[in-house]
Coordinates of C-alpha atoms (C1' of nucleotides) in Angstrom, one line a residue:
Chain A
X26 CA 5.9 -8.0 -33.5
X27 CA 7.0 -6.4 -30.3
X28 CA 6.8 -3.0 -29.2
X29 CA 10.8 -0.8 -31.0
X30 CA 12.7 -0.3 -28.0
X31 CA 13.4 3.1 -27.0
X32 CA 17.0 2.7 -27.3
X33 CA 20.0 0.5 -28.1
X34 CA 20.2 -1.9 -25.2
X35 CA 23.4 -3.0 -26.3
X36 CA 25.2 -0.1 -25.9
X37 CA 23.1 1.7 -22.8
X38 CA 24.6 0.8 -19.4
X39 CA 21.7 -1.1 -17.1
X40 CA 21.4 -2.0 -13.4
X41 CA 22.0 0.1 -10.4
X42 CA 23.8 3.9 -10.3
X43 CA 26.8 4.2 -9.9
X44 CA 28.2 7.3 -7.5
X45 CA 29.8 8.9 -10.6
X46 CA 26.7 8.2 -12.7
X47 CA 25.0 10.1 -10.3
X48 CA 26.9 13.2 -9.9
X49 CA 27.3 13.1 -14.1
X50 CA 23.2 13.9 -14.6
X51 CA 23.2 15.6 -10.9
X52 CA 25.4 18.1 -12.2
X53 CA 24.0 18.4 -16.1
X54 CA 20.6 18.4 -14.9
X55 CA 21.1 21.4 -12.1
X56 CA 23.2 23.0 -15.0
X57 CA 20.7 22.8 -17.5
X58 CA 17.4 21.4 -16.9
X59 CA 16.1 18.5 -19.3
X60 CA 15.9 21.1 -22.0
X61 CA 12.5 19.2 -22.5
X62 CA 14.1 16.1 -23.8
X63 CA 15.1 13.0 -21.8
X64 CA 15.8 10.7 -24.4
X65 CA 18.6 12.8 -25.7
X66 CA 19.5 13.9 -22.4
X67 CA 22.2 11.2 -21.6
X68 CA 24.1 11.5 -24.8
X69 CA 24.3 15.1 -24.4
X70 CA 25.4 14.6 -20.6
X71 CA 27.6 12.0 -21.5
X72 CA 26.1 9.1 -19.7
X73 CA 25.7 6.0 -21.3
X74 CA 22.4 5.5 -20.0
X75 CA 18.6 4.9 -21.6
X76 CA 17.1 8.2 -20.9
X77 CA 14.0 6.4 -19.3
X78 CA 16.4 5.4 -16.6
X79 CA 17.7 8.7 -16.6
X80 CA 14.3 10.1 -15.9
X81 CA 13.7 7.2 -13.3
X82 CA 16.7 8.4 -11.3
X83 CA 16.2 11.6 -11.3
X84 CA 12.6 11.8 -9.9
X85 CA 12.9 8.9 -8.0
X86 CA 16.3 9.8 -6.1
X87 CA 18.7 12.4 -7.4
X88 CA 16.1 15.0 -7.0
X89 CA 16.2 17.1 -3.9
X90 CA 13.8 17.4 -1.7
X91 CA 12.5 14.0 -1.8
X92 CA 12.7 11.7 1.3
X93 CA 13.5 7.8 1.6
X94 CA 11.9 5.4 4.0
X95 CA 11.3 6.8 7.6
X96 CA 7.4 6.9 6.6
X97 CA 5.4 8.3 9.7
X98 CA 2.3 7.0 10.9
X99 CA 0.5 9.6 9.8
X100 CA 1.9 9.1 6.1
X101 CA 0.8 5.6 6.9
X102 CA -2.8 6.6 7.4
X103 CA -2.7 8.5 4.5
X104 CA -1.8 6.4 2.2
X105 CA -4.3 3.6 3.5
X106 CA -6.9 6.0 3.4
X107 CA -6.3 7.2 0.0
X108 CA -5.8 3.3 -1.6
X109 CA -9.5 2.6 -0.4
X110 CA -10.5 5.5 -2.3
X111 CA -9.1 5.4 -5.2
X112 CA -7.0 1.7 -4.9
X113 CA -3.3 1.5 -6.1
X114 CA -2.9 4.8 -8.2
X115 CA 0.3 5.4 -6.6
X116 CA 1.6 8.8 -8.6
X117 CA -1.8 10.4 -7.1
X118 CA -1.1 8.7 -3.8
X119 CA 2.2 10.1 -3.6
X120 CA 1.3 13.7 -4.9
X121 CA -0.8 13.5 -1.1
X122 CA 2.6 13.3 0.8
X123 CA 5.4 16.1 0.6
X124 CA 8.6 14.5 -0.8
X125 CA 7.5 11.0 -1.4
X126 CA 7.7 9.4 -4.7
X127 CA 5.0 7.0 -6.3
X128 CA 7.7 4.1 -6.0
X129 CA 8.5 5.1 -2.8
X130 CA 5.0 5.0 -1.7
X131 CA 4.1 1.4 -4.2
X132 CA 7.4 0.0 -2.3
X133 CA 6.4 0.7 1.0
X134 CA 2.6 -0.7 0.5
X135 CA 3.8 -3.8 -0.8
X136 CA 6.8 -4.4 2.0
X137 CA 4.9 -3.3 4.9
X138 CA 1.1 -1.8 4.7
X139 CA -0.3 -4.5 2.7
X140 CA 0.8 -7.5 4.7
X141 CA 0.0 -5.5 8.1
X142 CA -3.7 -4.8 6.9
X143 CA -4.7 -7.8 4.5
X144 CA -3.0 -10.8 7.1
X145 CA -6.3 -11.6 8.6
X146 CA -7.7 -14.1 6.8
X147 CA -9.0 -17.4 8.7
X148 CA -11.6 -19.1 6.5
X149 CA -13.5 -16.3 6.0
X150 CA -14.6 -15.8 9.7
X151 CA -13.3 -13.8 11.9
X152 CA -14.0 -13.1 15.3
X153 CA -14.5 -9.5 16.7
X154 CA -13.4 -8.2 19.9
X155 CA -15.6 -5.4 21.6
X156 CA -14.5 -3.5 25.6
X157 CA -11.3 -3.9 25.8
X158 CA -7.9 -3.1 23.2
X159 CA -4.4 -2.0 23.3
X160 CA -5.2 1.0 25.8
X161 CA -6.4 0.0 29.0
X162 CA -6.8 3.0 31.3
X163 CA -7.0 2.6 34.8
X164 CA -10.9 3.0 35.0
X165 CA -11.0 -0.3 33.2
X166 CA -9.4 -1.4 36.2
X167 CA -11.4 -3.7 39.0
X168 CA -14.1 -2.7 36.6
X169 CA -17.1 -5.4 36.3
X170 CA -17.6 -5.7 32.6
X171 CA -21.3 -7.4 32.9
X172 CA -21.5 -7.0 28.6
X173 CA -18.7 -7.9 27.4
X174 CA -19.1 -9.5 23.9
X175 CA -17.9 -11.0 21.1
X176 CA -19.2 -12.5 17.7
X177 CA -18.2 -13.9 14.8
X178 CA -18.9 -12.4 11.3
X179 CA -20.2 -14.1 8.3
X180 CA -18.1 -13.3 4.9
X181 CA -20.2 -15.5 2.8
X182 CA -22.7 -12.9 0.8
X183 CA -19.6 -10.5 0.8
X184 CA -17.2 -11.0 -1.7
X185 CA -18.9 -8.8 -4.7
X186 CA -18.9 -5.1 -6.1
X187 CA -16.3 -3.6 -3.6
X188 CA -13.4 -5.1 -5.5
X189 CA -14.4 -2.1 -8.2
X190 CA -11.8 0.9 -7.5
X191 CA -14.2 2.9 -8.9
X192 CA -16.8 2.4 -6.2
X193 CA -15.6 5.0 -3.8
X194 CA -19.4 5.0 -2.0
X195 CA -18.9 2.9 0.8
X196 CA -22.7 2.2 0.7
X197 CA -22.1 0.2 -2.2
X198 CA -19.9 -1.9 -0.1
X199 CA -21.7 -5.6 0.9
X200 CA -20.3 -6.1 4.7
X201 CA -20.8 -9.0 6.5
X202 CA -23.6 -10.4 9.0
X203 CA -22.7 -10.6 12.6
X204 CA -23.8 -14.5 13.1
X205 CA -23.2 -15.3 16.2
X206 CA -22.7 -13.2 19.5
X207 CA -22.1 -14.4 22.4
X208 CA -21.2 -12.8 26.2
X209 CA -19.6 -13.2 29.8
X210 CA -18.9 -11.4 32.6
X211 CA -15.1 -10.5 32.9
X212 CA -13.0 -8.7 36.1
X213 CA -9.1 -6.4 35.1
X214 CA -7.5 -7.2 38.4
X215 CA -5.9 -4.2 39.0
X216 CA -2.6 -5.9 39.9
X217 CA -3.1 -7.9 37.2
X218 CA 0.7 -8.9 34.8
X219 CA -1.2 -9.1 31.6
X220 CA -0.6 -6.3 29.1
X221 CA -3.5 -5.4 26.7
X222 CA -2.4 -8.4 24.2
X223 CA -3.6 -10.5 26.7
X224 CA -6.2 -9.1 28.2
X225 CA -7.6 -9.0 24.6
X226 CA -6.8 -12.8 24.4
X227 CA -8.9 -13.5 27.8
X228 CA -12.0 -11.5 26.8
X229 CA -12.1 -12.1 22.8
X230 CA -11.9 -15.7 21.6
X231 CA -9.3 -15.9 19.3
X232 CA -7.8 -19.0 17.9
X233 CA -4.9 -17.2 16.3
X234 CA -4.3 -13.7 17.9
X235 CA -1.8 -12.6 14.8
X236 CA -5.0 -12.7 12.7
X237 CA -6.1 -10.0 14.4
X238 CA -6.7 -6.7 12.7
X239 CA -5.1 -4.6 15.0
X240 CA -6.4 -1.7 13.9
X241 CA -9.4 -2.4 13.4
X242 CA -9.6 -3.5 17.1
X243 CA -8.4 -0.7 18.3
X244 CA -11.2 1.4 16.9
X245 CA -13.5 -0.5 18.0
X246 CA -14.5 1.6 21.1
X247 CA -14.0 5.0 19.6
X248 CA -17.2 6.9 20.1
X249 CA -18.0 8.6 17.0
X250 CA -20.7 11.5 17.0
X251 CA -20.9 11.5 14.0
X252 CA -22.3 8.5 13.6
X253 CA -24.2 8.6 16.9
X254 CA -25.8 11.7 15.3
X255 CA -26.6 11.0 11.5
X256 CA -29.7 9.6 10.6
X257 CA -28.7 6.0 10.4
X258 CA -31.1 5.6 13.3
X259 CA -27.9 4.8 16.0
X260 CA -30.1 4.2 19.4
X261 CA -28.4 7.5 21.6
X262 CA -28.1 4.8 24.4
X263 CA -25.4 3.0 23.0
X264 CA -22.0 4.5 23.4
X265 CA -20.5 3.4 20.4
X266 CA -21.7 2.0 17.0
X267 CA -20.6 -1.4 18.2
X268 CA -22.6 -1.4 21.0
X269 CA -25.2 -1.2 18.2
X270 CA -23.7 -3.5 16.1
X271 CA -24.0 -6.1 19.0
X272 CA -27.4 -5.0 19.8
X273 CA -29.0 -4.3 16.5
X274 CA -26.7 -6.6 13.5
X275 CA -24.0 -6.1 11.3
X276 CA -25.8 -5.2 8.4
X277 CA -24.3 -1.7 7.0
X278 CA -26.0 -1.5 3.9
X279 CA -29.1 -0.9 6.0
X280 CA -27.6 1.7 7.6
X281 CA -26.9 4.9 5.9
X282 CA -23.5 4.5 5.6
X283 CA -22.9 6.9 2.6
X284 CA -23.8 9.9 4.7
X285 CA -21.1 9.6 7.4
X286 CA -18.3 12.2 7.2
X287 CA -15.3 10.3 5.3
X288 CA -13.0 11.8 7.9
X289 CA -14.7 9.8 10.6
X290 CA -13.5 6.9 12.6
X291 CA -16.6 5.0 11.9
X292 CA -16.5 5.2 8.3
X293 CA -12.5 4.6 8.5
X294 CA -13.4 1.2 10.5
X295 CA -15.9 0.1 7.5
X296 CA -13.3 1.0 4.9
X297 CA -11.0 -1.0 6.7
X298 CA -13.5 -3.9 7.1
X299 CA -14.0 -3.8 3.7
X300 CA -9.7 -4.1 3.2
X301 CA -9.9 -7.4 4.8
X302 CA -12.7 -8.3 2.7
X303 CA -10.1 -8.0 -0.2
X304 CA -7.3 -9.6 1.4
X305 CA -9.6 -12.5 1.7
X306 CA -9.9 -12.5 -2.1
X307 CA -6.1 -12.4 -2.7
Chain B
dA20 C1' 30.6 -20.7 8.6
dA21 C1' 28.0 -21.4 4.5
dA22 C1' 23.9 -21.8 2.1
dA23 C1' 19.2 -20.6 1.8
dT24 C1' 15.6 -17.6 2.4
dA25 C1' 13.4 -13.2 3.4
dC26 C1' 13.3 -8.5 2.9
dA27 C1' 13.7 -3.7 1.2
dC28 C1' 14.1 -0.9 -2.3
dA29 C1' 16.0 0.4 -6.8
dA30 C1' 15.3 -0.3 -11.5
dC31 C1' 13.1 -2.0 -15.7
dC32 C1' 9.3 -3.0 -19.0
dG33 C1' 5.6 -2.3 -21.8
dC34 C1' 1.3 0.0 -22.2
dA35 C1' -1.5 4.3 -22.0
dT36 C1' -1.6 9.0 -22.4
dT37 C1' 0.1 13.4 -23.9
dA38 C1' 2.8 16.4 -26.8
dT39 C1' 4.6 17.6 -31.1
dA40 C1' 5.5 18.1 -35.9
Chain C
dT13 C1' -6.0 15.9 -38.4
dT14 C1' -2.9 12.4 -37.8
dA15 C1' 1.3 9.8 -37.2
dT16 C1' 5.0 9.5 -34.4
dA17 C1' 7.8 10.4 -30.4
dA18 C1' 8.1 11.4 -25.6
dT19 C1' 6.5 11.0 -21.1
dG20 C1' 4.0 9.0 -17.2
dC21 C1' 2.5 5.2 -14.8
dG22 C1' 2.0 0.9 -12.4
dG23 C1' 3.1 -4.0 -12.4
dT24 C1' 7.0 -6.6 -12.0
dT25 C1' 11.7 -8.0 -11.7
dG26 C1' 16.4 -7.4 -10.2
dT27 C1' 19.9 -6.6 -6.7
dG28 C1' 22.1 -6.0 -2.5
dT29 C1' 21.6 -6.9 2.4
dA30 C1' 19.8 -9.1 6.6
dT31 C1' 18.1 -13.0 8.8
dT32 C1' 17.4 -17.8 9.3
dT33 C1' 18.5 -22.5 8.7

DNA sequence: AAAATACACAACCGCATTATA
DNA sequence: TTATAATGCGGTTGTGTATTT
């Protein structure tokens, strides 16, 4: 027995809107409202349309007030942010962004933000760049880099708990081991051709440089005080938390990681670490 | 130039929740 | 209070367009 329809699908039109469609429940619903009923609402509009779909078009399009595509970077962020919180709840997603609609917000995850932040995936390592990213400023420039490191991370004691959307504590997040580390001594030519892609290339070891979180790299020098002054025990000495990751291990859940402001970079960076871990399990 | 494939986004389906009689 | 209908939601599919083969 399956579920009784909600109306005739033989006599309800189906597929996209058509113009004149439109400006039929446009102009009932400025007129009148839904008068608290969409299920009789296209009979009495005359439109020969399920009212679900009439619903659907309305909120999702005809409405004003509601943008389409164009999403900012900032939305962006937003909407990452919000899905490691509280994972693919979409309506509550979209209630965080002025004029965007939770199908809006569910298409553009699935067309762009996912496959931009859950690509990297190579065998469940992945190397880590550290010094330099997409913003070289001049002062990197004929700059001796005598510490300039990189390491691989071990996924293998990972893949657990965090998959739980309603873990929102990122302590409760396993993150990985930094296995192996490794440095060399590396000179920016000042007149040197290569734009930050490659300059990242030269310093970080990377087999396939589109596996590369880009994001995440770009972080990875961001100084957050914060961090540097919670009570995780961050030696003042290092000028980022990767300085400490390299000199002290990868092992968050050592650290006190459910303290750190949510609004930080830092605990933005472990979020995000802990996104790849899921695209790994996709 | 045509066919195949990829992409973006609109729309649908069925289940869960909420409202109503 | 409870049965039923309406609404809301998120996964999924459909459709039109762009790009690649």
């Amino acid at each position: 027995m399956g579920r009784a329809p909600c109306c005739d699908k033989t006599k309800v039109k189906r597929g996209p809107w058509s113009p004149e469609e439109d400006n039929i429940l446009k102009n009932y619903l400025e007129k009148n409202g839904t008068s608290g009923n969409w299920i009789s609402l296209p009979q009495k509009a005359g439109l020969r349309r399920c009212g679900k779909s009439c619903r659907l078009r309305w909120l999702n399009y005809l409405r004003p007030d509601i943008k389409h595509g164009g999403f900012t970077e900032e939305e962006d962020n937003i909407i990452l942010t919000l899905y490691r919180q509280i994972g693919s709840r979409w309506s509550v997603i979209a209630a965080n962004l002025s004029g965007r609609t939770d199908n809006d917000v569910k298409n553009h995850w699935n067309t762009k933000l996912k496959k931009k932040h859950f690509a990297a995936q190579n065998n469940n390592l992945i190397n880590i760049g550290y010094n330099f990213t997409n913003n070289i400023n001049s002062s990197d420039l004929n700059h001796n880099y005598s510490t300039n490191y990189y390491g691989k991370l071990d996924y293998s004691n990972t893949f657990t708990s965090h998959m739980d959307p309603n873990v929102t504590n990122c302590d409760q997040f396993p993150l990985p081991t930094l296995m192996e580390i490794q440095g060399n001594d590396a000179t920016i030519q000042e007149d040197s051709s290569l734009d930050s892609c490659q300059i990242l290339q030269k310093c970080v070891t990377f087999e396939e440089i589109s596996m590369c979180p880009t994001t995440f790299l770009k972080n990875t020098i961001n100084t957050d005080s914060n961090y540097m002054n919670s009570s995780s025990g961050i030696s003042s000495s290092s000028s980022s938390y990767y300085e400490d990751i390299l000199e002290n291990g990868f092992d968050f859940q050592e650290n006190d990681i459910g303290g750190v402001d949510p609004n930080s970079s830092y605990y933005n960076n472990i979020l995000e670490i802990d996104q790849l871990f899921k695209g790994f399990e996709n």
